[in-house]
Coordinates of C-alpha atoms in Angstrom, one line a residue:
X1 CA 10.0 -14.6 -23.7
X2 CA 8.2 -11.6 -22.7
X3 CA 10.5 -8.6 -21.4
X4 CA 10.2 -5.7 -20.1
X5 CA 11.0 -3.6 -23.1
X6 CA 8.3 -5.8 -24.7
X7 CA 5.7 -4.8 -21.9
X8 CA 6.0 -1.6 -22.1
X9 CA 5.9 -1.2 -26.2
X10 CA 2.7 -3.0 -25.8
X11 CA 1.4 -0.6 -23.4
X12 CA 2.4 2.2 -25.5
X13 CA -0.6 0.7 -28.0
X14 CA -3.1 -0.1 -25.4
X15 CA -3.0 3.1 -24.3
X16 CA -3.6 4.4 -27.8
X17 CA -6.3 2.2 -27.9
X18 CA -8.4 3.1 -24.6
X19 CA -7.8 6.5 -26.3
X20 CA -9.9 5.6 -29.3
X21 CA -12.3 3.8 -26.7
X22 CA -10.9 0.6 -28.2
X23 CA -8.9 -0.6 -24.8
X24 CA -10.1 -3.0 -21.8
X25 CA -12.3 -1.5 -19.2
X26 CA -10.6 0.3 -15.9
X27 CA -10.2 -2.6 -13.5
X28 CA -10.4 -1.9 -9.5
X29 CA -11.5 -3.9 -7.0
X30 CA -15.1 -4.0 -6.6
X31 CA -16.1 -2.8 -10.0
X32 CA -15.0 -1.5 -13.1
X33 CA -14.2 2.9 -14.4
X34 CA -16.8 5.3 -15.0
X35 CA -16.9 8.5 -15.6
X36 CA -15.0 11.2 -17.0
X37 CA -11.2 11.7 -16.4
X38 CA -10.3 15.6 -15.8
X39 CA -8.6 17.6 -18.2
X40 CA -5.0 16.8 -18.7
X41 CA -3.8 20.1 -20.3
X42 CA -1.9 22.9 -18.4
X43 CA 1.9 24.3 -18.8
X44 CA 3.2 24.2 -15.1
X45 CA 1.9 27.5 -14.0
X46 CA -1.3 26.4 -12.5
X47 CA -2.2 24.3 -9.1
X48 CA -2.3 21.3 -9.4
X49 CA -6.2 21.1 -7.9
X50 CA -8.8 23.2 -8.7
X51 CA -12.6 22.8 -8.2
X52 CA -14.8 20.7 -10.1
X53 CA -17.5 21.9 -12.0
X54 CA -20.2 21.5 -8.7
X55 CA -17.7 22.9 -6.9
X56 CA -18.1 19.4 -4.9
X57 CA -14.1 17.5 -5.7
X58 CA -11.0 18.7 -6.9
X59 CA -9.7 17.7 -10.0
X60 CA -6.3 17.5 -10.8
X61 CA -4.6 18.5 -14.7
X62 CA -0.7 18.6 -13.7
X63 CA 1.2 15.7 -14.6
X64 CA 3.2 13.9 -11.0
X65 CA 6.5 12.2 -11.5
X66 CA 6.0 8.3 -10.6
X67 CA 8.7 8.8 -7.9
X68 CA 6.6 11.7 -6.6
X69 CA 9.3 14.4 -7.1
X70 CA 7.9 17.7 -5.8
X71 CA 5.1 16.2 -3.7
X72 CA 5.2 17.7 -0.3
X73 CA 6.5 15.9 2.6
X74 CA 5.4 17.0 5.8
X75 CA 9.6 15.1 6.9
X76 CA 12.5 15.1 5.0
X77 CA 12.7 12.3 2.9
X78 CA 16.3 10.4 2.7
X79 CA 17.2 7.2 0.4
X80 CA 19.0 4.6 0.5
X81 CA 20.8 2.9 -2.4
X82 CA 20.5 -0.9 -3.0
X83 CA 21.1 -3.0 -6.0
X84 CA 18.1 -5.5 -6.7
X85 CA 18.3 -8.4 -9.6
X86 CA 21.4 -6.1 -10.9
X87 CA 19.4 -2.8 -11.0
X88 CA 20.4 -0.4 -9.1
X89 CA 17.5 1.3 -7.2
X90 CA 17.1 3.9 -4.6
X91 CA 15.0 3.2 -1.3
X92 CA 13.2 6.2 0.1
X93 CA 12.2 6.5 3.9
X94 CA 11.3 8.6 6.5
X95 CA 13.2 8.2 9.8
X96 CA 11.5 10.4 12.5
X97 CA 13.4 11.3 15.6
X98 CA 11.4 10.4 19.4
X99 CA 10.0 13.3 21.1
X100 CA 11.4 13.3 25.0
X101 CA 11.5 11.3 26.6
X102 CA 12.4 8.3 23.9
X103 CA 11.4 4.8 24.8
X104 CA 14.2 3.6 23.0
X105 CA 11.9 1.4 20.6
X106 CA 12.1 1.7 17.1
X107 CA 9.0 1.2 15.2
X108 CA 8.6 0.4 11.7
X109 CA 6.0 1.3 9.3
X110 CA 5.0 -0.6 6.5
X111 CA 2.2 0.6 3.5
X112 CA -0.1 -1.1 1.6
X113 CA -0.6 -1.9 -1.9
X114 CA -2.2 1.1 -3.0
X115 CA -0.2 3.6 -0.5
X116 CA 3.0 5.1 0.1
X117 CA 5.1 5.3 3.4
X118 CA 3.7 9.2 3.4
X119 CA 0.5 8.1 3.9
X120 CA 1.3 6.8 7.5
X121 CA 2.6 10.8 8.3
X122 CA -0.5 11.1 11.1
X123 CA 0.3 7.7 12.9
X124 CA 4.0 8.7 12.3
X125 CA 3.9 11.6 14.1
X126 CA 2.0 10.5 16.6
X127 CA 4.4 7.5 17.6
X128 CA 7.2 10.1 17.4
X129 CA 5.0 12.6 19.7
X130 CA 5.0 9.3 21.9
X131 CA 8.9 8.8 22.2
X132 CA 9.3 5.8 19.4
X133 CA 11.7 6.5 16.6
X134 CA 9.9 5.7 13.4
X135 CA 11.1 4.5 10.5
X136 CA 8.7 4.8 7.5
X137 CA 10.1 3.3 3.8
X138 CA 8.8 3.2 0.5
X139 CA 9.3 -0.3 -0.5
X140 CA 10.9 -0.5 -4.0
X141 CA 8.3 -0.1 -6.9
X142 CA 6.3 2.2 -4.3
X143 CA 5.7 6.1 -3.8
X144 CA 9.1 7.7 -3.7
X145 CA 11.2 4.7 -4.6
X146 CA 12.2 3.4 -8.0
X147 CA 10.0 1.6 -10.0
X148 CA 11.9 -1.3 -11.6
X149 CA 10.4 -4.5 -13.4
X150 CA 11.4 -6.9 -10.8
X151 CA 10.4 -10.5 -9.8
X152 CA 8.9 -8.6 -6.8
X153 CA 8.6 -11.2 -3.5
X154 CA 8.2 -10.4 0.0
X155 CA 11.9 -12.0 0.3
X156 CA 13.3 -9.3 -1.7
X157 CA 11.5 -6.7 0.1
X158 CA 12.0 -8.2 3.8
X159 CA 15.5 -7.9 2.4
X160 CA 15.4 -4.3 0.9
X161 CA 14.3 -3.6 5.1
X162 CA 16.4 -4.7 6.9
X163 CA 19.5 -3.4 4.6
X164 CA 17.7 -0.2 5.6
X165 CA 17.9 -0.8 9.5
X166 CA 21.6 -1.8 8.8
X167 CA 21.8 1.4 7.9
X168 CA 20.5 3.1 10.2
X169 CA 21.9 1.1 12.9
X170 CA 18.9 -0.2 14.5
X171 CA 19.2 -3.9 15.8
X172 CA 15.7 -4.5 16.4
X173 CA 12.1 -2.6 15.4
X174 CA 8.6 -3.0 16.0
X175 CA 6.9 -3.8 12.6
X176 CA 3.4 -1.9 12.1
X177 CA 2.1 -3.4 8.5
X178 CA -1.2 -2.1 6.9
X179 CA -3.1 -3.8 4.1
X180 CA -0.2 -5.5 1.9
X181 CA 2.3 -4.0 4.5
X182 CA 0.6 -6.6 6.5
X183 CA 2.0 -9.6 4.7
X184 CA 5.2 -7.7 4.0
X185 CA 5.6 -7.4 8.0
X186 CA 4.4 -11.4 8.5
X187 CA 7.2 -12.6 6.1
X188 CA 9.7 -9.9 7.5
X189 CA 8.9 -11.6 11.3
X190 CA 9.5 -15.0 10.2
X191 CA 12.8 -14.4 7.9
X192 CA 14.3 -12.0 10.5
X193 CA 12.9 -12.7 13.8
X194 CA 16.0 -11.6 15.7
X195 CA 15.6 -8.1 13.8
X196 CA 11.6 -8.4 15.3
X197 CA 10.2 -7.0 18.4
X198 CA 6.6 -7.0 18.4
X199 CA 4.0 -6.9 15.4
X200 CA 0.9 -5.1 14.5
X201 CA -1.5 -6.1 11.2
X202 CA -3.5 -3.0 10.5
X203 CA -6.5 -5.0 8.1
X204 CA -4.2 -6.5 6.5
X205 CA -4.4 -8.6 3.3
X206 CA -3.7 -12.0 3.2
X207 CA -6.1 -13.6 5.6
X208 CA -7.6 -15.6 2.8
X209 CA -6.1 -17.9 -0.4
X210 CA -7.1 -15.8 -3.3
X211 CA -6.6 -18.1 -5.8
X212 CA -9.7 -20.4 -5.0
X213 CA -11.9 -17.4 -6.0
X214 CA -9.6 -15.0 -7.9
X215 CA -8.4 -16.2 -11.3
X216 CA -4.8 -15.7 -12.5
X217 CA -4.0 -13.2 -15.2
X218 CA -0.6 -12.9 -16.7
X219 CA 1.7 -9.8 -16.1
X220 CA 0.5 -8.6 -20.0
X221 CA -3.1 -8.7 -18.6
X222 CA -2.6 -7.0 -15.0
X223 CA 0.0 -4.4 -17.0
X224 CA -2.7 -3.2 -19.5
X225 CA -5.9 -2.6 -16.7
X226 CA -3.4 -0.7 -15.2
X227 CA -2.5 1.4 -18.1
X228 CA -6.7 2.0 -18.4
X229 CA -7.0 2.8 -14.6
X230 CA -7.1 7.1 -15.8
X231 CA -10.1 7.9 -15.1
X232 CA -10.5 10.3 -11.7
X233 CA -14.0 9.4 -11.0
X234 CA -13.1 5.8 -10.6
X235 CA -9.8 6.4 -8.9
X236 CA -11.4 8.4 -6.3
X237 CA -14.7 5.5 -5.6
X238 CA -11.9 3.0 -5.5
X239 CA -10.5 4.8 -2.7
X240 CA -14.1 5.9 -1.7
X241 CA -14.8 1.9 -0.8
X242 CA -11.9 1.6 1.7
X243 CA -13.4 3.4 4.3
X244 CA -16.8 3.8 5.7
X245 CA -16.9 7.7 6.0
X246 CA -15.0 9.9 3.4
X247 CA -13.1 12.7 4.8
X248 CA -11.1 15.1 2.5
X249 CA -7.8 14.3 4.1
X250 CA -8.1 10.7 2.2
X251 CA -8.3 12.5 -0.8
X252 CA -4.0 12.7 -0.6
X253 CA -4.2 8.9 -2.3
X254 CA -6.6 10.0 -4.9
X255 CA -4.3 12.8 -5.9
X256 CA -1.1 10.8 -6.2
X257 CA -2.6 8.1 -7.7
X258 CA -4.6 9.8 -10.7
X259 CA -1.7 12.6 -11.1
X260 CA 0.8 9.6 -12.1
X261 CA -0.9 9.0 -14.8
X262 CA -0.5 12.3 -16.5
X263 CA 3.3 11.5 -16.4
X264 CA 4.8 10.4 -19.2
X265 CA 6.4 7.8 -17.3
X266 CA 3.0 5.9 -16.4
X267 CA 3.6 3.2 -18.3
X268 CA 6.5 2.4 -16.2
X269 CA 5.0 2.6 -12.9
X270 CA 1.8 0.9 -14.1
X271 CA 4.3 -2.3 -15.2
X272 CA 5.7 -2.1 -11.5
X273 CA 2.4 -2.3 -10.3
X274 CA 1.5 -5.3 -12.0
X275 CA 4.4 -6.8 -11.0
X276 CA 3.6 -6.2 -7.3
X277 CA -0.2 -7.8 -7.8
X278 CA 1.5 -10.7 -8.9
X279 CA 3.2 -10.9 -5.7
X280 CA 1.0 -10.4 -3.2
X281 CA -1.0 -13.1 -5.5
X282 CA 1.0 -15.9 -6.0
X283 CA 3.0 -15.3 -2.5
X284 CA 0.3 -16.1 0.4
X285 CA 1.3 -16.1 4.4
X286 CA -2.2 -17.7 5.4
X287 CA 0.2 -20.9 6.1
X288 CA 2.6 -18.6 8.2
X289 CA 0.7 -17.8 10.7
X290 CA 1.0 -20.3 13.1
X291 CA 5.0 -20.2 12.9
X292 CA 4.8 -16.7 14.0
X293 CA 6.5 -16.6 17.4
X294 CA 7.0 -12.8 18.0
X295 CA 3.8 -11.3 19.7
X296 CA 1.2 -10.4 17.4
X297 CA -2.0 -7.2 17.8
X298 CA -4.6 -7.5 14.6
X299 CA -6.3 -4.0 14.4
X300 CA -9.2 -5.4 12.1
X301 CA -12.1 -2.2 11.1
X302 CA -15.0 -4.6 10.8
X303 CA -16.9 -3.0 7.7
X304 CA -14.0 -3.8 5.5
X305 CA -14.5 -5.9 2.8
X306 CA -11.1 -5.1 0.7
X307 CA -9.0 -8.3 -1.5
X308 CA -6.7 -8.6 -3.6
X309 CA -7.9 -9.3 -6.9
X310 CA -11.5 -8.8 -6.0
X311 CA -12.6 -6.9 -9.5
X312 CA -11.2 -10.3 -10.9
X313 CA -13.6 -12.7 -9.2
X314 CA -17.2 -13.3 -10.4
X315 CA -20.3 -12.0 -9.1
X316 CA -20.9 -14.9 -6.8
X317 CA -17.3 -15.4 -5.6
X318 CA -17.0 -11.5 -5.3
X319 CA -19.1 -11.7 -2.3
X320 CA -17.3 -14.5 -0.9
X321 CA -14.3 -12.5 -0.3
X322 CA -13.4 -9.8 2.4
X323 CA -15.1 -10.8 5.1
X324 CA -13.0 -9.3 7.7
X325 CA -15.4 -9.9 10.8
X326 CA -14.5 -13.7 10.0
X327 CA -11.2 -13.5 8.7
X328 CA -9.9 -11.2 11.5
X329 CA -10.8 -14.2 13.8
X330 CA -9.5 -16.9 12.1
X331 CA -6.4 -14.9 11.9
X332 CA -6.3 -14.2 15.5
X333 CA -6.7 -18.4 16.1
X334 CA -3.7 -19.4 13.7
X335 CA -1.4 -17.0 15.3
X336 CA -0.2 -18.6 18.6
X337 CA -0.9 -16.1 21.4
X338 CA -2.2 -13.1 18.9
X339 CA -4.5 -10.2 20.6
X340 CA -7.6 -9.3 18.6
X341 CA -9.4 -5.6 18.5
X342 CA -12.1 -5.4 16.6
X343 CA -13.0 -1.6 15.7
X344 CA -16.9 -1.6 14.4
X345 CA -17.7 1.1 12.0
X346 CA -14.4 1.1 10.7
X347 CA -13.0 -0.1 7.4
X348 CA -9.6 -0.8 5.9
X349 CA -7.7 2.3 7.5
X350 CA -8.1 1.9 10.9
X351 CA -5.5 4.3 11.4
X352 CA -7.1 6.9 9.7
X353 CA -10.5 6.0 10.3
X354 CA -10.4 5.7 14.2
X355 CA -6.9 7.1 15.0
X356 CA -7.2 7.9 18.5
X357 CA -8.2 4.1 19.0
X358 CA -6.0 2.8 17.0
X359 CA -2.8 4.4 18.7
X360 CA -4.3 4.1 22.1
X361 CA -4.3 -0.2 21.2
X362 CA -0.9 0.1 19.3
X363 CA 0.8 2.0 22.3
X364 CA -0.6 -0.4 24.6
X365 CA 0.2 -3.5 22.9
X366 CA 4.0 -2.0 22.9
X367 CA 4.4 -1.1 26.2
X368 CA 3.0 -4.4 27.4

């Protein structure tokens, strides 16, 4: 049996290995690594971004702990303490107070994949500006949470949420999911539907079975692409292909994400990670959608052509995949009574990409 101290003493040679230039290639979707990764030295004293050589991008040398300790947070940042498969792990969140005069809803945030709960701060505050109070959580394995070698399922982290509104003594929240937040916030609605008010999918993942086009890899495989994934130029056009128009404020995910793996604790958040593609993998909620019965808004940027596993796929099933213009649709007909905005010229951050849309739908859809 493989275990987790196993895992990681293999990734301690794989990583040796990509540093002789014997290890696998960077995988992402849509392509493999290229490029150069930035220098890695430094002794503290410096920033941690300074300008390339052109002048053109930052690149980053100081090492970021995997829990993100010391990145700014533009709200204080709280956590919760849970035990999961008999690990005890800390939940971190974000629980923004209404601006006057409150609502009284509670909304609830919910990141993707290859986020963290911080990255939601500009639709965050402007639900808060709006009178919601917002809750905003790093899901275990995620940005400021711990990063244990779980059997990760949406069960667990449906679970993890609403111990968290427990604690907070909120009844009942409006779920807002983006990408794999999405199918986070689709599982959450059916297993706690009394804890549900209305939900929103932000291009979320999910809206097609991956595994007709997207081969399986075992947790050994997924673990050591991850440990490869250094290189900044590849970090940054992974990122790059989310969204139609790059804008330096997006480069927040590229810092956090290539920083992490100066730390010496990479290998550790790079196993979580693996852990979590398995899950959104081998968990699909296509099949839920028509037992949703809370009302549903799909927020779907039409040039987005983001799936899980996508790098995976061959050539010719590659372009089978991500097509949101179709997908958003079907979506929209499987879910009884869902409303459908379509946002052209947008891709997989619609909240980022066309915010003043975006909030304008959301705020309608929850006052309606």
């Amino acid at each position: 049996m493989t275990t987790r101290r196993t895992l990681l003493a293999m990734g301690a040679g794989t990583a040796a290995a990509s540093a002789m230039g014997a290890g696998p290639a960077a995988a992402h979707p849509g392509g493999s690594a290229t490029g150069t990764a930035a220098h890695r030295g430094g002794d503290g004293s410096r920033p941690a971004a300074h300008p390339g050589r052109d002048g053109s991008e930052p690149v980053y040398d100081q090492p970021l702990g995997i829990a993100l300790e010391g990145y700014p947070s533009a709200y204080p940042v709280r956590y919760l303490r849970l035990v999961n498969q008999g690990e005890t792990v800390n939940m971190a969140y974000l629980d923004l107070t209404p601006a006057a005069p409150a609502t009284g809803r509670t909304v609830l945030l919910l990141h993707g994949k290859n986020f963290d709960g911080g990255a939601w701060e500009p639709t965050a505050r402007a639900l808060a500006k709006a009178g919601h109070r917002v809750i905003v959580p790093d899901q275990i394995g995620f940005g400021r949470s711990s990063k244990p070698a779980l059997d990760y399922s949406f069960e667990l982290l449906a679970a993890n949420t609403v111990a968290l509104l427990d604690r907070l003594g909120v009844d009942r929240a409006d779920v807002i999911g983006h990408s794999m937040g999405g199918m986070l916030a689709v599982r959450f609605a059916l297993l706690h539907p009394g804890r549900t008010g209305k939900v929103v999918l932000a291009n979320p993942v999910g809206l097609e079975e991956y595994r007709g086009l997207v081969p399986a890899h075992t947790t050994e495989r997924l673990f050591a692409d991850e440990l490869a994934n250094t290189d900044l130029t590849a970090i940054r056009a992974f990122y790059r292909s989310y969204v139609v128009h790059w804008r330096r404020a997006y480069e927040r995910n590229v810092e956090i994400r290539y920083r992490i793996t100066l730390s010496a604790e990479y290998p550790r958040w790079a196993l979580a990670s693996a852990h979590t593609y398995q899950m959104a993998y081998h968990q699909p909620v296509l099949g839920d959608f028509p037992r949703l019965r809370v009302p549903v808004l799909l927020v779907i940027g039409q040039e987005d052509r983001a799936a899980i596993g996508k790098n995976y796929a061959t050539p010719e099933d590659r372009a089978k995949l991500g097509n949101y213009p179709v997908l958003g649709r079907r979506a929209a007909a499987a879910i009884p009574g869902a409303r459908l905005v379509e946002l052209p010229g947008v891709g997989h951050l619609p909240q980022l990409e066309s915010p003043t849309r975006f909030l304008q739908e959301v705020l309608d859809f929850l006052r309606a």
